[in-house]
């Protein structure tokens, strides 16, 4: 089984640090792999008249000509990928010589006769932090109120994530993860229900680590079309469904059951009545108007409803009742009827057209708006979850750095990059332009903005639409309606307009931090010398490091002013006899310099191509 220290982050959130050329495996090795796959995933074994024969199934899940190559993730985790002859990643393993094979999304997208992994359905749309590399938290799991739809998966097991865009029985795969909650899914749900019963707001923490997910770098190697399929029945649910007896039999004494099996009693609230739904929607409208900027009007009523009113519904509505708190289940039934009634009441100003009602503005001095008492909304609850997930991601990255630094001699330097947002856009996104923020805070503010303003393409979460404020911030004064751009490109343009500074072990200085450069050059007479530059920014004395390198390299090492640099900066470079990149790197790691801040220059003979 994969060691849990590898499961601290989405393995493929960032591009791979290294990937070897994949080479074809022998036929005998392929047969051994197939045998191992059938042992690890019994659902692949034929059973029944309509079962796919072993040979035919083998050609699907591990075709002839399959290739194998090693990789290393950005977090330093090593593993292997098994690719189809066309280069599609089908299976992956983590750790050296690991015999556990994990299916990829590319394999799950194939027309398989039976699902190889237990299926865990999560809410749609997917939480943005999940796509950014955060782990899965228990509130994102669907069907918590019905344990007959939850697989009884133990701690450490691999599961497949599915979701339903139409909230029906048709689902599609979106990711693969490993359950890390103590006691497995049964234990996590049991604790969740117990906390709800006791009225506790307890953060359960990470529930399931993400191994791969739709849109990550592994997915981009061969993006397939993720088909929808009817959600299959569970072979081993947490609570077996109760079979209806055709005849009333003799009464039997009740059988004691664990707490989780009481879910049907506790966690099934009655559906909201039309009157209750209307009251909730009116509260959400008042919450919106009391906190909304008039500059966003005019706006189509459908957009006003979906991007403003629905997120402002009260957070106290149970998750199972939130699908009832919609206009179609209210007393109005139709959005147009509600908007007209709100206009007659004087809350909003509308303009009717043939195809759409346009909300022109609202009456800020209306007594209902003026006297409205704000409450915690669904959007506030989701924003809190995003911040908690972002904090978890930051902690995971720190854990990975600590694990990868285990061979160092001392404490690793704490290096934090700070950004000062200069563009007015960031004030709209909720940040102060006079303050410094870690890079992750700007990313979170950007994600919150596009989510709040409904700019995310529902069919491709990597694509967003531009509104006027975001368009101006990235250099497009008046973006055309429907103009789109990728998330990464938009954030990259926003990032160009920030002022950067960095702190190294608490010492802050302006400007971006450049890595320490190690460059191997050949001088006259074929003398090989390794040049070391940039150590001053990390608080390292060049003379002291040169003395250490003389001893480690058993050769000469000298210090001289850096050519081309201003004398006022007092920058120096260290010249070490011979090609000594590996030894110098170990010395810098021993002084606490993180490996990501050590870079081999273009002239290095040992630099990887």
mmCIF file of C-alpha atoms in Angstrom, residues 167-453:
data_model
loop_
_atom_site.group_PDB
_atom_site.id
_atom_site.type_symbol
_atom_site.label_atom_id
_atom_site.label_comp_id
_atom_site.label_asym_id
_atom_site.label_seq_id
_atom_site.Cartn_x
_atom_site.Cartn_y
_atom_site.Cartn_z
ATOM 1 C CA UNK A 167 -28.365 15.944 -10.140
ATOM 2 C CA UNK A 168 -29.847 12.679 -11.422
ATOM 3 C CA UNK A 169 -28.735 9.050 -11.550
ATOM 4 C CA UNK A 170 -26.326 9.625 -14.467
ATOM 5 C CA UNK A 171 -22.782 10.314 -13.247
ATOM 6 C CA UNK A 172 -19.282 10.700 -14.694
ATOM 7 C CA UNK A 173 -15.803 10.128 -13.300
ATOM 8 C CA UNK A 174 -13.870 13.231 -12.179
ATOM 9 C CA UNK A 175 -10.991 11.900 -10.082
ATOM 10 C CA UNK A 176 -9.280 9.204 -8.051
ATOM 11 C CA UNK A 177 -8.340 9.474 -4.378
ATOM 12 C CA UNK A 178 -7.271 7.598 -1.258
ATOM 13 C CA UNK A 179 -9.348 7.592 1.940
ATOM 14 C CA UNK A 180 -7.288 8.828 4.911
ATOM 15 C CA UNK A 181 -10.040 9.392 7.486
ATOM 16 C CA UNK A 182 -9.615 7.185 10.595
ATOM 17 C CA UNK A 183 -12.120 4.355 10.494
ATOM 18 C CA UNK A 184 -12.683 4.785 6.761
ATOM 19 C CA UNK A 185 -15.873 6.219 5.315
ATOM 20 C CA UNK A 186 -18.029 4.622 8.015
ATOM 21 C CA UNK A 187 -16.006 6.270 10.796
ATOM 22 C CA UNK A 188 -15.963 9.687 9.074
ATOM 23 C CA UNK A 189 -19.719 9.739 8.469
ATOM 24 C CA UNK A 190 -20.420 8.460 11.980
ATOM 25 C CA UNK A 191 -18.388 11.335 13.490
ATOM 26 C CA UNK A 192 -20.038 13.829 11.133
ATOM 27 C CA UNK A 193 -23.533 12.738 12.179
ATOM 28 C CA UNK A 194 -22.617 12.702 15.864
ATOM 29 C CA UNK A 195 -21.265 16.269 15.636
ATOM 30 C CA UNK A 196 -24.478 17.405 13.960
ATOM 31 C CA UNK A 197 -26.581 15.743 16.641
ATOM 32 C CA UNK A 198 -24.572 17.431 19.385
ATOM 33 C CA UNK A 199 -24.629 20.811 17.611
ATOM 34 C CA UNK A 200 -20.834 20.947 17.300
ATOM 35 C CA UNK A 201 -19.083 22.839 14.490
ATOM 36 C CA UNK A 202 -16.057 20.541 14.300
ATOM 37 C CA UNK A 203 -13.612 20.589 11.398
ATOM 38 C CA UNK A 204 -13.130 16.915 10.521
ATOM 39 C CA UNK A 205 -10.024 17.780 8.493
ATOM 40 C CA UNK A 206 -8.895 16.077 5.330
ATOM 41 C CA UNK A 207 -11.097 13.137 4.493
ATOM 42 C CA UNK A 208 -9.723 11.849 1.203
ATOM 43 C CA UNK A 209 -6.458 12.720 -0.553
ATOM 44 C CA UNK A 210 -6.615 13.412 -4.288
ATOM 45 C CA UNK A 211 -4.297 11.287 -6.428
ATOM 46 C CA UNK A 212 -5.471 12.679 -9.765
ATOM 47 C CA UNK A 213 -8.405 14.814 -10.889
ATOM 48 C CA UNK A 214 -9.948 16.233 -14.023
ATOM 49 C CA UNK A 215 -7.882 19.112 -15.377
ATOM 50 C CA UNK A 216 -4.563 18.329 -13.656
ATOM 51 C CA UNK A 217 -1.276 17.735 -15.492
ATOM 52 C CA UNK A 218 -1.823 13.972 -15.740
ATOM 53 C CA UNK A 219 -5.201 14.612 -17.346
ATOM 54 C CA UNK A 220 -3.652 17.050 -19.822
ATOM 55 C CA UNK A 221 -1.307 14.316 -21.080
ATOM 56 C CA UNK A 222 -4.287 12.732 -22.855
ATOM 57 C CA UNK A 223 -7.618 14.469 -22.085
ATOM 58 C CA UNK A 224 -10.362 11.984 -22.860
ATOM 59 C CA UNK A 225 -14.102 12.454 -23.096
ATOM 60 C CA UNK A 226 -15.598 11.487 -19.741
ATOM 61 C CA UNK A 227 -18.811 9.683 -20.575
ATOM 62 C CA UNK A 228 -21.812 9.654 -18.276
ATOM 63 C CA UNK A 229 -23.243 6.345 -17.116
ATOM 64 C CA UNK A 230 -26.022 5.218 -14.774
ATOM 65 C CA UNK A 231 -24.789 5.115 -11.204
ATOM 66 C CA UNK A 232 -24.202 1.419 -10.423
ATOM 67 C CA UNK A 233 -25.533 -0.217 -7.294
ATOM 68 C CA UNK A 234 -23.132 -0.728 -4.393
ATOM 69 C CA UNK A 235 -21.911 -4.215 -3.588
ATOM 70 C CA UNK A 236 -20.971 -3.303 -0.013
ATOM 71 C CA UNK A 237 -22.796 -0.160 1.235
ATOM 72 C CA UNK A 238 -22.371 1.174 4.769
ATOM 73 C CA UNK A 239 -25.999 0.260 5.491
ATOM 74 C CA UNK A 240 -27.666 -2.434 3.330
ATOM 75 C CA UNK A 241 -30.988 -1.313 1.814
ATOM 76 C CA UNK A 242 -33.981 -2.801 3.604
ATOM 77 C CA UNK A 243 -35.791 -5.368 1.486
ATOM 78 C CA UNK A 244 -39.584 -5.096 1.495
ATOM 79 C CA UNK A 245 -41.255 -8.292 2.690
ATOM 80 C CA UNK A 246 -44.289 -9.344 0.561
ATOM 81 C CA UNK A 247 -46.060 -10.736 3.606
ATOM 82 C CA UNK A 248 -46.085 -9.585 7.151
ATOM 83 C CA UNK A 249 -44.074 -12.146 9.089
ATOM 84 C CA UNK A 250 -43.908 -12.722 12.826
ATOM 85 C CA UNK A 251 -42.490 -9.902 14.814
ATOM 86 C CA UNK A 252 -38.800 -10.174 15.699
ATOM 87 C CA UNK A 253 -36.902 -8.501 18.502
ATOM 88 C CA UNK A 254 -35.034 -5.374 17.326
ATOM 89 C CA UNK A 255 -31.379 -5.868 16.471
ATOM 90 C CA UNK A 256 -28.930 -3.343 17.944
ATOM 91 C CA UNK A 257 -27.259 -1.263 15.221
ATOM 92 C CA UNK A 258 -24.361 1.206 15.297
ATOM 93 C CA UNK A 259 -25.014 4.950 15.465
ATOM 94 C CA UNK A 260 -24.477 5.496 11.760
ATOM 95 C CA UNK A 261 -27.420 3.314 10.935
ATOM 96 C CA UNK A 262 -29.708 5.831 12.649
ATOM 97 C CA UNK A 263 -29.129 8.274 9.768
ATOM 98 C CA UNK A 264 -32.536 7.618 8.237
ATOM 99 C CA UNK A 265 -34.147 8.865 11.468
ATOM 100 C CA UNK A 266 -32.016 11.930 12.084
ATOM 101 C CA UNK A 267 -30.731 13.199 8.775
ATOM 102 C CA UNK A 268 -33.842 13.186 6.577
ATOM 103 C CA UNK A 269 -35.622 16.527 7.091
ATOM 104 C CA UNK A 270 -39.007 16.990 5.459
ATOM 105 C CA UNK A 271 -39.003 18.831 2.115
ATOM 106 C CA UNK A 272 -39.547 22.587 2.314
ATOM 107 C CA UNK A 273 -43.080 23.767 1.687
ATOM 108 C CA UNK A 274 -43.732 26.365 -1.068
ATOM 109 C CA UNK A 275 -44.355 28.962 1.648
ATOM 110 C CA UNK A 276 -41.045 28.207 3.392
ATOM 111 C CA UNK A 277 -39.212 28.306 0.065
ATOM 112 C CA UNK A 278 -40.726 31.703 -0.757
ATOM 113 C CA UNK A 279 -39.654 33.071 2.631
ATOM 114 C CA UNK A 280 -36.073 31.826 2.147
ATOM 115 C CA UNK A 281 -35.823 33.331 -1.350
ATOM 116 C CA UNK A 282 -37.163 36.675 -0.133
ATOM 117 C CA UNK A 283 -34.536 36.698 2.645
ATOM 118 C CA UNK A 284 -31.858 35.928 0.060
ATOM 119 C CA UNK A 285 -33.101 38.821 -2.120
ATOM 120 C CA UNK A 286 -32.957 41.257 0.815
ATOM 121 C CA UNK A 287 -29.488 39.990 1.770
ATOM 122 C CA UNK A 288 -28.364 40.594 -1.824
ATOM 123 C CA UNK A 289 -29.825 44.097 -2.090
ATOM 124 C CA UNK A 290 -28.426 45.168 1.296
ATOM 125 C CA UNK A 291 -24.868 44.294 0.238
ATOM 126 C CA UNK A 292 -24.932 44.811 -3.543
ATOM 127 C CA UNK A 293 -23.265 47.630 -5.461
ATOM 128 C CA UNK A 294 -25.600 49.612 -7.764
ATOM 129 C CA UNK A 295 -22.810 49.653 -10.377
ATOM 130 C CA UNK A 296 -23.558 46.022 -11.293
ATOM 131 C CA UNK A 297 -26.942 46.945 -12.740
ATOM 132 C CA UNK A 298 -28.581 46.558 -15.215
ATOM 133 C CA UNK A 299 -28.479 42.768 -15.146
ATOM 134 C CA UNK A 300 -30.666 40.012 -16.667
ATOM 135 C CA UNK A 301 -33.034 38.609 -14.061
ATOM 136 C CA UNK A 302 -31.830 35.044 -14.701
ATOM 137 C CA UNK A 303 -28.208 36.045 -13.999
ATOM 138 C CA UNK A 304 -29.268 38.089 -10.949
ATOM 139 C CA UNK A 305 -31.086 35.047 -9.594
ATOM 140 C CA UNK A 306 -28.382 32.432 -10.251
ATOM 141 C CA UNK A 307 -25.239 34.408 -9.355
ATOM 142 C CA UNK A 308 -26.569 36.704 -6.606
ATOM 143 C CA UNK A 309 -29.752 35.447 -4.959
ATOM 144 C CA UNK A 310 -29.031 31.720 -4.766
ATOM 145 C CA UNK A 311 -25.563 32.146 -3.156
ATOM 146 C CA UNK A 312 -27.146 34.483 -0.572
ATOM 147 C CA UNK A 313 -29.606 31.910 0.735
ATOM 148 C CA UNK A 314 -29.204 31.310 4.493
ATOM 149 C CA UNK A 315 -26.508 28.817 5.441
ATOM 150 C CA UNK A 316 -28.710 27.293 8.117
ATOM 151 C CA UNK A 317 -30.688 25.439 5.436
ATOM 152 C CA UNK A 318 -29.649 21.755 5.683
ATOM 153 C CA UNK A 319 -27.777 20.483 2.636
ATOM 154 C CA UNK A 320 -30.583 18.033 1.902
ATOM 155 C CA UNK A 321 -33.120 20.904 1.679
ATOM 156 C CA UNK A 322 -31.083 23.316 -0.421
ATOM 157 C CA UNK A 323 -32.305 21.740 -3.658
ATOM 158 C CA UNK A 324 -35.843 22.627 -2.499
ATOM 159 C CA UNK A 325 -35.023 26.325 -1.966
ATOM 160 C CA UNK A 326 -35.356 27.270 -5.635
ATOM 161 C CA UNK A 327 -37.848 29.364 -7.552
ATOM 162 C CA UNK A 328 -39.531 26.360 -9.185
ATOM 163 C CA UNK A 329 -40.634 25.037 -5.771
ATOM 164 C CA UNK A 330 -41.814 28.380 -4.392
ATOM 165 C CA UNK A 331 -45.279 29.923 -4.421
ATOM 166 C CA UNK A 332 -44.288 31.989 -7.487
ATOM 167 C CA UNK A 333 -43.102 28.990 -9.569
ATOM 168 C CA UNK A 334 -41.703 31.350 -12.252
ATOM 169 C CA UNK A 335 -38.867 33.856 -11.877
ATOM 170 C CA UNK A 336 -40.655 36.444 -14.025
ATOM 171 C CA UNK A 337 -43.687 36.408 -11.712
ATOM 172 C CA UNK A 338 -41.499 36.912 -8.630
ATOM 173 C CA UNK A 339 -39.518 39.754 -10.207
ATOM 174 C CA UNK A 340 -42.730 41.556 -11.186
ATOM 175 C CA UNK A 341 -44.107 41.171 -7.647
ATOM 176 C CA UNK A 342 -40.840 42.480 -6.132
ATOM 177 C CA UNK A 343 -41.015 45.440 -8.539
ATOM 178 C CA UNK A 344 -44.582 46.267 -7.486
ATOM 179 C CA UNK A 345 -43.441 46.129 -3.861
ATOM 180 C CA UNK A 346 -40.791 48.736 -4.691
ATOM 181 C CA UNK A 347 -37.762 46.556 -3.925
ATOM 182 C CA UNK A 348 -36.335 46.479 -7.449
ATOM 183 C CA UNK A 349 -36.751 48.283 -10.750
ATOM 184 C CA UNK A 350 -37.248 46.097 -13.813
ATOM 185 C CA UNK A 351 -37.623 46.500 -17.558
ATOM 186 C CA UNK A 352 -39.579 43.899 -19.490
ATOM 187 C CA UNK A 353 -38.559 42.729 -22.951
ATOM 188 C CA UNK A 354 -39.843 39.978 -25.163
ATOM 189 C CA UNK A 355 -37.250 37.421 -24.154
ATOM 190 C CA UNK A 356 -35.975 38.515 -20.720
ATOM 191 C CA UNK A 357 -36.673 40.682 -17.695
ATOM 192 C CA UNK A 358 -33.848 43.122 -16.958
ATOM 193 C CA UNK A 359 -33.239 44.267 -13.381
ATOM 194 C CA UNK A 360 -32.393 47.971 -13.715
ATOM 195 C CA UNK A 361 -31.659 48.713 -10.061
ATOM 196 C CA UNK A 362 -33.105 48.643 -6.554
ATOM 197 C CA UNK A 363 -34.448 50.947 -3.864
ATOM 198 C CA UNK A 364 -31.775 51.118 -1.171
ATOM 199 C CA UNK A 365 -34.059 53.136 1.163
ATOM 200 C CA UNK A 366 -36.890 50.623 1.040
ATOM 201 C CA UNK A 367 -37.783 49.765 4.683
ATOM 202 C CA UNK A 368 -37.298 46.022 4.105
ATOM 203 C CA UNK A 369 -33.801 46.614 2.704
ATOM 204 C CA UNK A 370 -32.835 49.241 5.272
ATOM 205 C CA UNK A 371 -33.986 47.166 8.258
ATOM 206 C CA UNK A 372 -32.607 43.854 7.009
ATOM 207 C CA UNK A 373 -30.389 42.030 9.503
ATOM 208 C CA UNK A 374 -27.500 40.256 7.708
ATOM 209 C CA UNK A 375 -26.958 36.533 8.243
ATOM 210 C CA UNK A 376 -24.410 33.896 7.272
ATOM 211 C CA UNK A 377 -25.064 32.791 3.703
ATOM 212 C CA UNK A 378 -24.272 29.694 1.668
ATOM 213 C CA UNK A 379 -21.646 31.777 -0.160
ATOM 214 C CA UNK A 380 -20.050 32.729 3.188
ATOM 215 C CA UNK A 381 -19.986 29.073 4.217
ATOM 216 C CA UNK A 382 -18.361 28.043 0.935
ATOM 217 C CA UNK A 383 -15.804 30.877 1.191
ATOM 218 C CA UNK A 384 -14.881 29.673 4.692
ATOM 219 C CA UNK A 385 -14.424 26.154 3.341
ATOM 220 C CA UNK A 386 -12.215 27.480 0.534
ATOM 221 C CA UNK A 387 -9.987 29.331 2.985
ATOM 222 C CA UNK A 388 -9.741 26.243 5.160
ATOM 223 C CA UNK A 389 -8.823 24.177 2.087
ATOM 224 C CA UNK A 390 -6.243 26.766 1.012
ATOM 225 C CA UNK A 391 -4.735 26.605 4.496
ATOM 226 C CA UNK A 392 -4.611 22.816 4.240
ATOM 227 C CA UNK A 393 -2.887 23.069 0.844
ATOM 228 C CA UNK A 394 -0.268 25.417 2.298
ATOM 229 C CA UNK A 395 0.302 23.037 5.219
ATOM 230 C CA UNK A 396 0.620 20.109 2.816
ATOM 231 C CA UNK A 397 3.235 21.914 0.752
ATOM 232 C CA UNK A 398 5.172 22.650 3.932
ATOM 233 C CA UNK A 399 4.897 18.977 4.926
ATOM 234 C CA UNK A 400 6.220 17.916 1.525
ATOM 235 C CA UNK A 401 9.149 20.292 1.830
ATOM 236 C CA UNK A 402 9.902 18.907 5.292
ATOM 237 C CA UNK A 403 9.789 15.327 3.991
ATOM 238 C CA UNK A 404 12.024 16.085 1.012
ATOM 239 C CA UNK A 405 14.494 17.929 3.289
ATOM 240 C CA UNK A 406 15.004 14.953 5.590
ATOM 241 C CA UNK A 407 18.636 14.554 4.467
ATOM 242 C CA UNK A 408 19.622 18.141 5.278
ATOM 243 C CA UNK A 409 21.937 19.092 8.099
ATOM 244 C CA UNK A 410 19.891 21.921 9.570
ATOM 245 C CA UNK A 411 16.593 23.733 9.557
ATOM 246 C CA UNK A 412 15.262 24.734 6.148
ATOM 247 C CA UNK A 413 14.963 28.459 5.522
ATOM 248 C CA UNK A 414 11.470 29.912 5.621
ATOM 249 C CA UNK A 415 11.040 31.794 2.349
ATOM 250 C CA UNK A 416 7.782 33.655 1.734
ATOM 251 C CA UNK A 417 7.023 35.607 -1.429
ATOM 252 C CA UNK A 418 4.822 38.648 -0.759
ATOM 253 C CA UNK A 419 2.725 40.433 -3.367
ATOM 254 C CA UNK A 420 1.287 43.947 -3.146
ATOM 255 C CA UNK A 421 -1.773 44.284 -5.413
ATOM 256 C CA UNK A 422 -1.688 47.624 -7.260
ATOM 257 C CA UNK A 423 -4.645 47.359 -9.637
ATOM 258 C CA UNK A 424 -8.092 48.657 -8.496
ATOM 259 C CA UNK A 425 -9.463 45.243 -9.437
ATOM 260 C CA UNK A 426 -8.049 43.757 -6.232
ATOM 261 C CA UNK A 427 -10.102 46.143 -4.072
ATOM 262 C CA UNK A 428 -13.228 44.868 -5.831
ATOM 263 C CA UNK A 429 -11.966 41.353 -5.058
ATOM 264 C CA UNK A 430 -11.723 42.282 -1.365
ATOM 265 C CA UNK A 431 -8.003 43.016 -0.896
ATOM 266 C CA UNK A 432 -6.324 46.176 0.394
ATOM 267 C CA UNK A 433 -3.947 47.669 -2.185
ATOM 268 C CA UNK A 434 -1.665 48.979 0.566
ATOM 269 C CA UNK A 435 -1.061 45.578 2.165
ATOM 270 C CA UNK A 436 1.234 42.666 1.380
ATOM 271 C CA UNK A 437 -0.191 39.204 0.821
ATOM 272 C CA UNK A 438 1.229 35.719 0.179
ATOM 273 C CA UNK A 439 0.746 34.602 -3.408
ATOM 274 C CA UNK A 440 -1.900 32.069 -2.329
ATOM 275 C CA UNK A 441 -4.133 34.865 -0.963
ATOM 276 C CA UNK A 442 -4.254 36.623 -4.337
ATOM 277 C CA UNK A 443 -5.059 33.334 -6.025
ATOM 278 C CA UNK A 444 -7.872 32.676 -3.543
ATOM 279 C CA UNK A 445 -9.271 36.200 -4.008
ATOM 280 C CA UNK A 446 -9.215 35.717 -7.775
ATOM 281 C CA UNK A 447 -11.007 32.348 -7.482
ATOM 282 C CA UNK A 448 -13.617 33.855 -5.120
ATOM 283 C CA UNK A 449 -14.231 36.725 -7.546
ATOM 284 C CA UNK A 450 -14.850 34.566 -10.617
ATOM 285 C CA UNK A 451 -17.055 32.219 -8.593
ATOM 286 C CA UNK A 452 -19.103 35.066 -7.041
ATOM 287 C CA UNK A 453 -19.667 36.723 -10.432
#
